[in-house]
mmCIF file of C-alpha atoms in Angstrom:
data_model
loop_
_atom_site.group_PDB
_atom_site.id
_atom_site.type_symbol
_atom_site.label_atom_id
_atom_site.label_comp_id
_atom_site.label_asym_id
_atom_site.label_seq_id
_atom_site.Cartn_x
_atom_site.Cartn_y
_atom_site.Cartn_z
ATOM 1 C CA MET A 1 75.796 106.902 160.708
ATOM 2 C CA GLY A 2 73.150 105.307 158.611
ATOM 3 C CA GLY A 3 73.598 103.455 156.159
ATOM 4 C CA THR A 4 72.077 105.603 153.679
ATOM 5 C CA GLU A 5 75.400 107.703 155.355
ATOM 6 C CA ALA A 6 77.455 105.047 154.940
ATOM 7 C CA ILE A 7 77.062 104.494 150.958
ATOM 8 C CA ARG A 8 78.026 108.247 149.927
ATOM 9 C CA SER A 9 80.836 108.176 152.258
ATOM 10 C CA GLY A 10 82.392 105.654 150.665
ATOM 11 C CA LYS A 11 82.995 102.863 154.717
ATOM 12 C CA ASP A 12 80.794 99.929 152.427
ATOM 13 C CA GLY A 13 82.903 100.288 148.944
ATOM 14 C CA ARG A 14 80.187 100.847 146.934
ATOM 15 C CA GLY A 15 80.390 104.317 147.491
ATOM 16 C CA GLY A 16 82.143 108.304 147.269
ATOM 17 C CA LEU A 17 85.046 109.262 145.374
ATOM 18 C CA GLY A 18 86.751 106.306 144.413
ATOM 19 C CA ASN A 19 83.909 104.197 143.026
ATOM 20 C CA VAL A 20 83.170 107.656 140.474
ATOM 21 C CA LEU A 21 87.149 106.782 139.729
ATOM 22 C CA SER A 22 87.362 103.194 139.305
ATOM 23 C CA GLY A 23 83.915 103.982 136.859
ATOM 24 C CA ILE A 24 86.344 106.313 135.009
ATOM 25 C CA ALA A 25 89.099 104.267 134.457
ATOM 26 C CA VAL A 26 87.195 101.089 133.385
ATOM 27 C CA ALA A 27 85.845 103.636 131.068
ATOM 28 C CA ILE A 28 88.422 105.017 129.954
ATOM 29 C CA GLY A 29 90.385 101.351 129.734
ATOM 30 C CA PHE A 30 87.486 99.755 127.424
ATOM 31 C CA ALA A 31 87.945 103.027 125.559
ATOM 32 C CA LEU A 32 91.576 102.605 124.488
ATOM 33 C CA PHE A 33 91.473 98.721 124.894
ATOM 34 C CA LEU A 34 88.773 98.832 121.693
ATOM 35 C CA GLY A 35 90.065 101.754 120.002
ATOM 36 C CA GLY A 36 93.486 100.045 120.220
ATOM 37 C CA PHE A 37 91.970 97.373 118.358
ATOM 38 C CA VAL A 38 89.829 98.689 116.458
ATOM 39 C CA TRP A 39 93.147 101.186 114.569
ATOM 40 C CA GLY A 40 95.777 98.187 114.543
ATOM 41 C CA ALA A 41 92.736 96.276 112.582
ATOM 42 C CA LEU A 42 92.442 100.000 110.663
ATOM 43 C CA VAL A 43 96.268 100.186 109.951
ATOM 44 C CA TYR A 44 97.325 96.555 109.216
ATOM 45 C CA GLN A 45 96.436 92.994 106.729
ATOM 46 C CA PRO A 46 97.341 90.272 108.424
ATOM 47 C CA TYR A 47 100.335 88.594 106.018
ATOM 48 C CA THR A 48 100.254 84.751 105.696
ATOM 49 C CA VAL A 49 103.895 84.203 104.348
ATOM 50 C CA PRO A 50 103.268 80.950 101.793
ATOM 51 C CA THR A 51 107.007 79.695 100.829
ATOM 52 C CA ASP A 52 110.469 79.921 102.155
ATOM 53 C CA SER A 53 111.997 82.877 99.465
ATOM 54 C CA MET A 54 112.582 85.099 102.021
ATOM 55 C CA MET A 55 114.314 82.889 105.009
ATOM 56 C CA PRO A 56 115.814 83.724 107.131
ATOM 57 C CA THR A 57 114.413 86.465 108.011
ATOM 58 C CA VAL A 58 110.557 85.188 108.039
ATOM 59 C CA ARG A 59 109.572 81.222 107.324
ATOM 60 C CA PRO A 60 107.035 80.222 105.287
ATOM 61 C CA GLY A 61 103.569 79.687 107.310
ATOM 62 C CA ASP A 62 104.857 82.544 109.455
ATOM 63 C CA ARG A 63 101.986 85.760 110.036
ATOM 64 C CA LEU A 64 103.214 88.296 110.108
ATOM 65 C CA LEU A 65 101.223 92.060 110.056
ATOM 66 C CA ALA A 66 101.854 94.425 107.317
ATOM 67 C CA GLN A 67 100.927 98.024 107.034
ATOM 68 C CA ARG A 68 98.194 99.498 105.076
ATOM 69 C CA ILE A 69 100.928 102.131 102.657
ATOM 70 C CA ASP A 70 100.634 103.125 99.622
ATOM 71 C CA GLY A 71 103.837 102.624 97.246
ATOM 72 C CA SER A 72 105.059 105.366 96.873
ATOM 73 C CA GLU A 73 106.075 105.773 100.990
ATOM 74 C CA VAL A 74 107.899 102.601 100.310
ATOM 75 C CA ARG A 75 111.529 103.000 100.286
ATOM 76 C CA ARG A 76 114.631 100.606 100.236
ATOM 77 C CA GLY A 77 114.759 97.107 102.399
ATOM 78 C CA ASP A 78 111.094 97.634 103.049
ATOM 79 C CA VAL A 79 109.152 94.211 103.111
ATOM 80 C CA VAL A 80 106.326 94.918 100.688
ATOM 81 C CA VAL A 81 102.871 92.770 100.166
ATOM 82 C CA PHE A 82 102.838 92.904 96.712
ATOM 83 C CA THR A 83 100.015 91.889 93.863
ATOM 84 C CA ASP A 84 101.483 92.034 89.780
ATOM 85 C CA SER A 85 99.700 89.533 87.468
ATOM 86 C CA MET A 86 102.612 89.012 85.321
ATOM 87 C CA TRP A 87 104.174 87.016 88.455
ATOM 88 C CA SER A 88 101.900 85.949 90.064
ATOM 89 C CA ASP A 89 97.642 86.628 90.528
ATOM 90 C CA LEU A 90 98.751 85.978 94.209
ATOM 91 C CA PRO A 91 100.132 88.466 95.923
ATOM 92 C CA MET A 92 103.872 87.987 97.416
ATOM 93 C CA VAL A 93 106.119 88.772 99.827
ATOM 94 C CA LYS A 94 109.727 90.692 98.437
ATOM 95 C CA ARG A 95 112.187 92.843 100.148
ATOM 96 C CA VAL A 96 112.618 96.370 98.388
ATOM 97 C CA VAL A 97 115.950 96.720 97.287
ATOM 98 C CA GLY A 98 116.287 99.462 94.316
ATOM 99 C CA ILE A 99 113.966 102.566 93.685
ATOM 100 C CA GLY A 100 113.030 103.823 90.566
ATOM 101 C CA GLY A 101 117.206 105.612 88.712
ATOM 102 C CA ASP A 102 118.474 103.264 90.950
ATOM 103 C CA THR A 103 121.460 100.695 89.137
ATOM 104 C CA VAL A 104 121.132 97.790 91.097
ATOM 105 C CA LYS A 105 124.315 95.292 90.086
ATOM 106 C CA CYS A 106 125.587 91.288 91.202
ATOM 107 C CA CYS A 107 128.193 92.008 90.793
ATOM 108 C CA GLY A 108 130.238 93.878 93.482
ATOM 109 C CA ALA A 109 133.976 93.127 93.616
ATOM 110 C CA ASP A 110 133.409 91.931 96.350
ATOM 111 C CA GLY A 111 130.658 88.943 95.279
ATOM 112 C CA GLY A 112 127.617 91.224 96.763
ATOM 113 C CA LEU A 113 125.138 93.410 95.199
ATOM 114 C CA THR A 114 125.431 97.214 94.017
ATOM 115 C CA VAL A 115 123.098 100.051 94.595
ATOM 116 C CA ASN A 116 124.275 102.867 93.152
ATOM 117 C CA GLY A 117 127.826 101.382 93.004
ATOM 118 C CA THR A 118 127.386 101.437 96.736
ATOM 119 C CA PRO A 119 127.604 97.768 98.060
ATOM 120 C CA LEU A 120 125.329 96.625 100.221
ATOM 121 C CA ASP A 121 126.408 95.074 103.352
ATOM 122 C CA GLU A 122 122.834 92.581 103.619
ATOM 123 C CA PRO A 123 123.030 90.171 107.015
ATOM 124 C CA TYR A 124 119.586 89.241 106.437
ATOM 125 C CA ALA A 125 120.092 87.359 103.351
ATOM 126 C CA ASP A 126 120.669 83.097 102.803
ATOM 127 C CA THR A 127 122.801 83.579 99.472
ATOM 128 C CA SER A 128 123.947 79.720 100.208
ATOM 129 C CA ARG A 129 123.103 77.410 97.377
ATOM 130 C CA PRO A 130 119.850 75.277 97.243
ATOM 131 C CA ASP A 131 119.894 71.704 98.649
ATOM 132 C CA SER A 132 117.953 69.067 97.243
ATOM 133 C CA GLY A 133 114.689 69.965 98.641
ATOM 134 C CA LEU A 134 113.594 73.177 96.994
ATOM 135 C CA ALA A 135 110.791 73.343 95.584
ATOM 136 C CA MET A 136 110.279 74.709 92.788
ATOM 137 C CA PRO A 137 106.565 75.911 89.580
ATOM 138 C CA PRO A 138 107.367 73.603 87.281
ATOM 139 C CA GLY A 139 109.751 74.790 84.470
ATOM 140 C CA GLN A 140 110.671 77.459 87.262
ATOM 141 C CA ALA A 141 113.951 77.712 88.452
ATOM 142 C CA PRO A 142 115.306 80.305 90.155
ATOM 143 C CA PRO A 143 118.521 82.229 89.621
ATOM 144 C CA ALA A 144 121.344 80.793 90.851
ATOM 145 C CA PRO A 145 122.861 83.772 94.006
ATOM 146 C CA GLY A 146 126.129 85.932 91.668
ATOM 147 C CA THR A 147 124.559 85.394 88.671
ATOM 148 C CA PRO A 148 125.598 88.748 87.239
ATOM 149 C CA PHE A 149 122.645 91.060 86.835
ATOM 150 C CA GLU A 150 122.610 95.158 85.371
ATOM 151 C CA VAL A 151 119.218 96.873 86.297
ATOM 152 C CA THR A 152 118.589 100.777 85.996
ATOM 153 C CA VAL A 153 115.217 100.820 87.680
ATOM 154 C CA PRO A 154 112.541 103.025 85.921
ATOM 155 C CA GLU A 155 110.709 105.896 87.449
ATOM 156 C CA GLY A 156 107.470 104.862 89.803
ATOM 157 C CA ASN A 157 109.030 100.901 90.035
ATOM 158 C CA LEU A 158 110.425 99.348 92.113
ATOM 159 C CA PHE A 159 112.976 95.861 92.101
ATOM 160 C CA LEU A 160 112.477 93.383 94.437
ATOM 161 C CA LEU A 161 114.554 90.734 95.945
ATOM 162 C CA GLY A 162 113.869 87.485 98.170
ATOM 163 C CA ASP A 163 116.278 87.090 101.075
ATOM 164 C CA ARG A 164 116.814 84.243 100.220
ATOM 165 C CA ARG A 165 118.182 84.094 97.284
ATOM 166 C CA ALA A 166 118.751 80.653 96.586
ATOM 167 C CA ALA A 167 115.123 80.077 95.932
ATOM 168 C CA SER A 168 113.281 82.953 95.069
ATOM 169 C CA LEU A 169 111.542 84.220 91.933
ATOM 170 C CA ASP A 170 111.753 87.374 92.753
ATOM 171 C CA SER A 171 112.521 90.239 89.752
ATOM 172 C CA ARG A 172 116.208 88.218 88.545
ATOM 173 C CA ALA A 173 113.860 85.934 87.177
ATOM 174 C CA HIS A 174 111.756 88.605 85.320
ATOM 175 C CA LEU A 175 114.845 90.400 83.734
ATOM 176 C CA GLN A 176 114.083 89.764 79.915
ATOM 177 C CA GLU A 177 110.781 91.492 80.173
ATOM 178 C CA ALA A 178 108.994 94.962 80.161
ATOM 179 C CA GLY A 179 110.915 97.000 83.028
ATOM 180 C CA GLN A 180 113.546 93.993 83.887
ATOM 181 C CA GLY A 181 112.044 92.307 86.297
ATOM 182 C CA THR A 182 110.236 95.893 87.958
ATOM 183 C CA VAL A 183 107.067 96.658 90.086
ATOM 184 C CA PRO A 184 104.937 99.741 89.783
ATOM 185 C CA ARG A 185 105.190 100.725 93.257
ATOM 186 C CA SER A 186 101.398 101.241 92.754
ATOM 187 C CA ALA A 187 101.191 97.090 92.640
ATOM 188 C CA VAL A 188 101.879 97.477 97.003
ATOM 189 C CA SER A 189 99.931 97.219 99.573
ATOM 190 C CA ALA A 190 101.430 97.099 102.732
ATOM 191 C CA ARG A 191 104.661 96.642 103.606
ATOM 192 C CA ALA A 192 105.470 94.464 106.325
ATOM 193 C CA ASP A 193 105.975 96.062 110.218
ATOM 194 C CA ALA A 194 106.113 92.672 113.049
ATOM 195 C CA LEU A 195 106.426 88.709 113.254
ATOM 196 C CA ALA A 196 103.246 87.912 115.193
ATOM 197 C CA TRP A 197 103.829 84.236 114.524
ATOM 198 C CA PRO A 198 105.211 81.510 116.004
ATOM 199 C CA SER A 199 107.359 84.881 118.249
ATOM 200 C CA MET A 200 106.189 88.348 118.082
ATOM 201 C CA ALA A 201 109.082 91.323 116.516
ATOM 202 C CA MET A 202 109.044 93.803 114.522
ATOM 203 C CA LEU A 203 111.177 93.641 111.041
ATOM 204 C CA GLU A 204 114.096 96.140 111.688
ATOM 205 C CA ARG A 205 115.006 98.277 108.613
ATOM 206 C CA PRO A 206 118.322 96.993 107.784
ATOM 207 C CA LYS A 207 120.875 99.438 108.182
ATOM 208 C CA THR A 208 123.025 99.723 105.293
ATOM 209 C CA TYR A 209 120.680 100.789 102.868
ATOM 210 C CA ALA A 210 120.084 104.073 105.378
ATOM 211 C CA ALA A 211 123.121 105.819 103.810
ATOM 212 C CA LEU A 212 121.103 106.446 100.160
ATOM 213 C CA PRO A 213 119.710 108.780 99.590
ATOM 214 C CA GLY A 214 116.050 108.843 101.190
ATOM 215 C CA GLY A 215 117.178 106.729 104.161
ATOM 216 C CA ILE A 216 114.637 103.744 105.327
ATOM 217 C CA SER A 217 111.823 103.910 106.559
ATOM 218 C CA GLY A 218 110.043 104.289 110.044
ATOM 219 C CA HIS A 219 108.028 101.646 112.124
ATOM 220 C CA GLY A 220 104.128 102.159 111.274
ATOM 221 C CA PRO A 221 102.149 102.122 115.256
ATOM 222 C CA LEU A 222 101.763 99.602 116.306
ATOM 223 C CA ARG A 223 104.083 99.990 119.531
ATOM 224 C CA LEU A 224 101.277 102.698 120.309
ATOM 225 C CA GLN A 225 98.639 100.285 119.252
ATOM 226 C CA ALA A 226 99.313 97.706 121.402
ATOM 227 C CA ALA A 227 101.197 100.503 124.852
ATOM 228 C CA ALA A 228 96.838 101.345 124.594
ATOM 229 C CA VAL A 229 95.361 98.080 124.027
ATOM 230 C CA ALA A 230 97.767 96.373 127.589
ATOM 231 C CA ALA A 231 97.522 99.841 129.373
ATOM 232 C CA GLY A 232 93.063 99.544 128.581
ATOM 233 C CA ALA A 233 93.185 96.328 130.020
ATOM 234 C CA ALA A 234 95.437 97.024 132.607
ATOM 235 C CA LEU A 235 92.837 100.103 133.406
ATOM 236 C CA VAL A 236 89.659 97.641 132.745
ATOM 237 C CA VAL A 237 90.967 95.528 135.668
ATOM 238 C CA LEU A 238 92.021 97.457 138.168
ATOM 239 C CA GLY A 239 88.674 99.618 138.197
ATOM 240 C CA ALA A 240 86.533 96.815 138.391
ATOM 241 C CA ALA A 241 89.057 95.418 141.452
ATOM 242 C CA TYR A 242 88.320 98.422 142.845
ATOM 243 C CA GLY A 243 85.171 97.920 144.393
ATOM 244 C CA PRO A 244 85.113 94.327 145.357
ATOM 245 C CA LEU A 245 88.766 95.429 147.247
ATOM 246 C CA ALA A 246 86.996 97.864 148.662
ATOM 247 C CA ARG A 247 83.954 95.795 150.202
ATOM 248 C CA VAL A 248 86.971 93.788 151.677
ATOM 249 C CA LEU A 249 88.720 96.515 153.207
ATOM 250 C CA ALA A 250 85.622 98.004 154.863
ATOM 251 C CA ARG A 251 84.333 94.398 156.334
ATOM 252 C CA GLY A 252 87.911 94.115 157.841
ATOM 253 C CA ARG A 253 87.822 97.869 159.556
ATOM 254 C CA ARG A 254 84.438 96.759 160.660
ATOM 255 C CA GLU A 255 85.514 93.998 162.906
ATOM 256 C CA ARG A 256 89.147 95.287 163.500
ATOM 257 C CA ALA A 257 86.701 97.871 165.682
ATOM 258 C CA GLY A 258 84.460 95.013 167.013
ATOM 259 C CA VAL A 259 86.600 93.225 168.638
ATOM 260 C CA ALA A 260 88.721 96.272 169.810
#
């Protein structure tokens, strides 16, 4: 068989159907790999947690992936990124406890929060007393866990608390202001979906809110985006490896044929 025919038949690993398929695999792989990253960049924004007010859920310096959403999509239990000039000029991260029309009260018969009279089971919350190492802005201190309050959330607003109740300047610290410490839905820019650093984990939605009207939100497309990136990388590697591997195998067959 001549050299041209060998190339066409793919016996030297450089032509034939296998080579065509490997090229297609690489092209699809690049599309999936880059597409997954671009899709992720459009849907998610990174956010670095600045304080310990959301411990133990997230800690200072943790890197979150927050899904860009409209405030109308927010549900109870969501950890959201928002900016409200009455609180701070910088983005903040807190958990949504009540939405428009809800009555949020502290404290119920068991000493915990209630929403519309329903006790909340909050395993994510740290209600211990503050330690001496807490750093707060001058002249400001968070309410002590268990401080009584009752708020009816105005329509279109959200009642927000930090998970570390003794270290969080949240809606409880703004009860005397207009709206009783609530924040407009329009102030929300994103919902935290996953922890990206120092470990990788999805942020679970608290089941305690599932029984309330509207239920809890689902996760964004992060898992699908990660799968697209991983599948794309695998296709690129496998497609690129086909040519060298085929040449090595073809050379081995020729050498065995020569020996025989």
